[in-house]
Short mmCIF file of C-alpha atoms in Angstrom, two decimals:
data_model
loop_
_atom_site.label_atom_id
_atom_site.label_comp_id
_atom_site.label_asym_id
_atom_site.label_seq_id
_atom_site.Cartn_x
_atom_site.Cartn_y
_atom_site.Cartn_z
CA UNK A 1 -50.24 66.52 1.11
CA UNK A 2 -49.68 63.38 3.59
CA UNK A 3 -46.17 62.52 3.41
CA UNK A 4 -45.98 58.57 3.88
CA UNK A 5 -44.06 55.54 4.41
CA UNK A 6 -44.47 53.69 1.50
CA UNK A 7 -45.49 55.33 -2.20
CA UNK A 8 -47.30 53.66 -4.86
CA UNK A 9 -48.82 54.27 -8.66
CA UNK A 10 -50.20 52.51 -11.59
CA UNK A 11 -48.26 53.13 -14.91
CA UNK A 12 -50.48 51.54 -17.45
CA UNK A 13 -48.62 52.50 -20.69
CA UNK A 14 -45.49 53.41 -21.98
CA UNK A 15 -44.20 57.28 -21.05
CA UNK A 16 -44.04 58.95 -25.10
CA UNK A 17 -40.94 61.11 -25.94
CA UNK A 18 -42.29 64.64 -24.78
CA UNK A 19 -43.57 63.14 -21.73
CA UNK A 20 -39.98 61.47 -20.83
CA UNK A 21 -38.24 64.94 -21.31
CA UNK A 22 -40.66 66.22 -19.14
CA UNK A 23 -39.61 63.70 -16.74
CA UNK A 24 -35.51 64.40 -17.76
CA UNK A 25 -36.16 68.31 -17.02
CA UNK A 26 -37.57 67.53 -13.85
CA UNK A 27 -34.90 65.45 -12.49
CA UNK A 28 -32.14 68.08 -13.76
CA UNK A 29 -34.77 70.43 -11.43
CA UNK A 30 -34.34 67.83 -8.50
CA UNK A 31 -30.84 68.24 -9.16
CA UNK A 32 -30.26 71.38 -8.88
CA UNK A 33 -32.15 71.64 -5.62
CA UNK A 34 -29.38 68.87 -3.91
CA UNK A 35 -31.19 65.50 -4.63
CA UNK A 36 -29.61 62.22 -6.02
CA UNK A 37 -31.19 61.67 -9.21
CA UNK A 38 -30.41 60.69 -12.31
CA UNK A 39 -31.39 59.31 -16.00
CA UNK A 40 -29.89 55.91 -16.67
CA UNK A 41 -29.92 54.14 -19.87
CA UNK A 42 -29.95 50.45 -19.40
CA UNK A 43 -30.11 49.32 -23.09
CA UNK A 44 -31.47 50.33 -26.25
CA UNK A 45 -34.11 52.62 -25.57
CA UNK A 46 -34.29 51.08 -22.27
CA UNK A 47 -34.79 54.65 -19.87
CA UNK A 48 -34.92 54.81 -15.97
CA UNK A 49 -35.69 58.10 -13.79
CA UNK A 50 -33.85 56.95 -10.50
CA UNK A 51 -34.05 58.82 -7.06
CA UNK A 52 -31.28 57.93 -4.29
CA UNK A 53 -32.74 57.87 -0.70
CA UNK A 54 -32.42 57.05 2.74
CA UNK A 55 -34.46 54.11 2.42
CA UNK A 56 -35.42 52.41 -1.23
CA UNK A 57 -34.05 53.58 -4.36
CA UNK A 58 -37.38 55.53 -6.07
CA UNK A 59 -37.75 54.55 -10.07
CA UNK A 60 -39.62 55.14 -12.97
CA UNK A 61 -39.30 53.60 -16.33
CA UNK A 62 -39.92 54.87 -19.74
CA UNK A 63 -41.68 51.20 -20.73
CA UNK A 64 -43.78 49.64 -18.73
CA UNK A 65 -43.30 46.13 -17.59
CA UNK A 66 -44.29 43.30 -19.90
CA UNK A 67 -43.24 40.60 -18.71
CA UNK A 68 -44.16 39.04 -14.82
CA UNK A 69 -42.30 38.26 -12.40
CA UNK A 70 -44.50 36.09 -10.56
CA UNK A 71 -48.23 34.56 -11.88
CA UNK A 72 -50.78 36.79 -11.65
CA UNK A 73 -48.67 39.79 -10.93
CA UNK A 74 -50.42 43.28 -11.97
CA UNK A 75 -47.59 44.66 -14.46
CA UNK A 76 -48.29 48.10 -13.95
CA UNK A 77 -48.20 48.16 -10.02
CA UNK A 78 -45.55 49.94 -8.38
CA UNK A 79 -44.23 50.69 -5.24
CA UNK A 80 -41.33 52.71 -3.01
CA UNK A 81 -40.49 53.06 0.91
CA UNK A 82 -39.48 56.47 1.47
CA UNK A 83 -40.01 55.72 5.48
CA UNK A 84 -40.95 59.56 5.71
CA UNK A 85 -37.25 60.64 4.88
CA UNK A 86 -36.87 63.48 3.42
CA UNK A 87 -36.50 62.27 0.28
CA UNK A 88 -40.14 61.78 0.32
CA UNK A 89 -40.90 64.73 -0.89
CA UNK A 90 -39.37 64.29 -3.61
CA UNK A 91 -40.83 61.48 -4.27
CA UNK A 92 -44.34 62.96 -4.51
CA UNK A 93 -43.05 65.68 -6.36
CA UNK A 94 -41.68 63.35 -9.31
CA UNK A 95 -45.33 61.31 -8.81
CA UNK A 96 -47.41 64.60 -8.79
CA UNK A 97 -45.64 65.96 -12.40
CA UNK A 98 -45.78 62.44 -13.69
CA UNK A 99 -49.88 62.31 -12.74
CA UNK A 100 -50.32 65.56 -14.48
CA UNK A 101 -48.30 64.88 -17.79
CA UNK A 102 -50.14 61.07 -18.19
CA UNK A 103 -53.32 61.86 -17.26
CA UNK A 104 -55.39 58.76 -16.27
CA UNK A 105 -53.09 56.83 -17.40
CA UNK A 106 -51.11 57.47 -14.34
CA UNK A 107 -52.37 57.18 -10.84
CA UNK A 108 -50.62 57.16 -7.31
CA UNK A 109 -51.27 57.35 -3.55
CA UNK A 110 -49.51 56.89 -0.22
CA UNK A 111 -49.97 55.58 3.14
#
């Protein structure tokens, strides 16, 4: 695994209940191994997986976007600058068990 300076993935649909508490456990997991992590509920039903680093803040979100921000903006590209900190790993852990749970519906690479 090529640890990177900038992450990226394509979340094309909404994360469903068993595949959030997948995502809950594996934060608690993070957690418990020293990294800044949490769940954060922003409003109803509104869910965010957050990742504190040395560099940009690393997020995923239970709902995908609907709405752009700009025209022509692809709503289910993401990206994060870990600047090869060692939050990285991390990072492509969370990325890795997300891939796995979502299937194709979940795809992510690095540079």
């Amino acid at each position: 695994m090529k640890m990177g300076y900038t992450n990226y993935w394509e979340q094309v649909r909404d994360f469903s209940q068993v595949e959030w508490d997948n995502v809950e456990a594996d934060c608690a997991y993070l957690q418990d191994l020293g990294y800044d992590c949490e769940i954060e509920t922003t409003g109803a039903d509104t869910k965010v997986f957050r990742l504190y680093g040395e560099c940009e803040t690393f997020s995923l979100h239970k709902k995908r976007r609907t709405k752009e921000e700009y025209e022509g903006q692809n709503l289910s590209f993401y990206f994060c600058k870990t600047r090869m900190k060692p939050y990285d790993l991390a990072v492509k852990y969370m990325l890795g068990q997300v891939a796995q749970n979502l299937g194709e519906d979940f795809t992510y690479w690095s540079d």
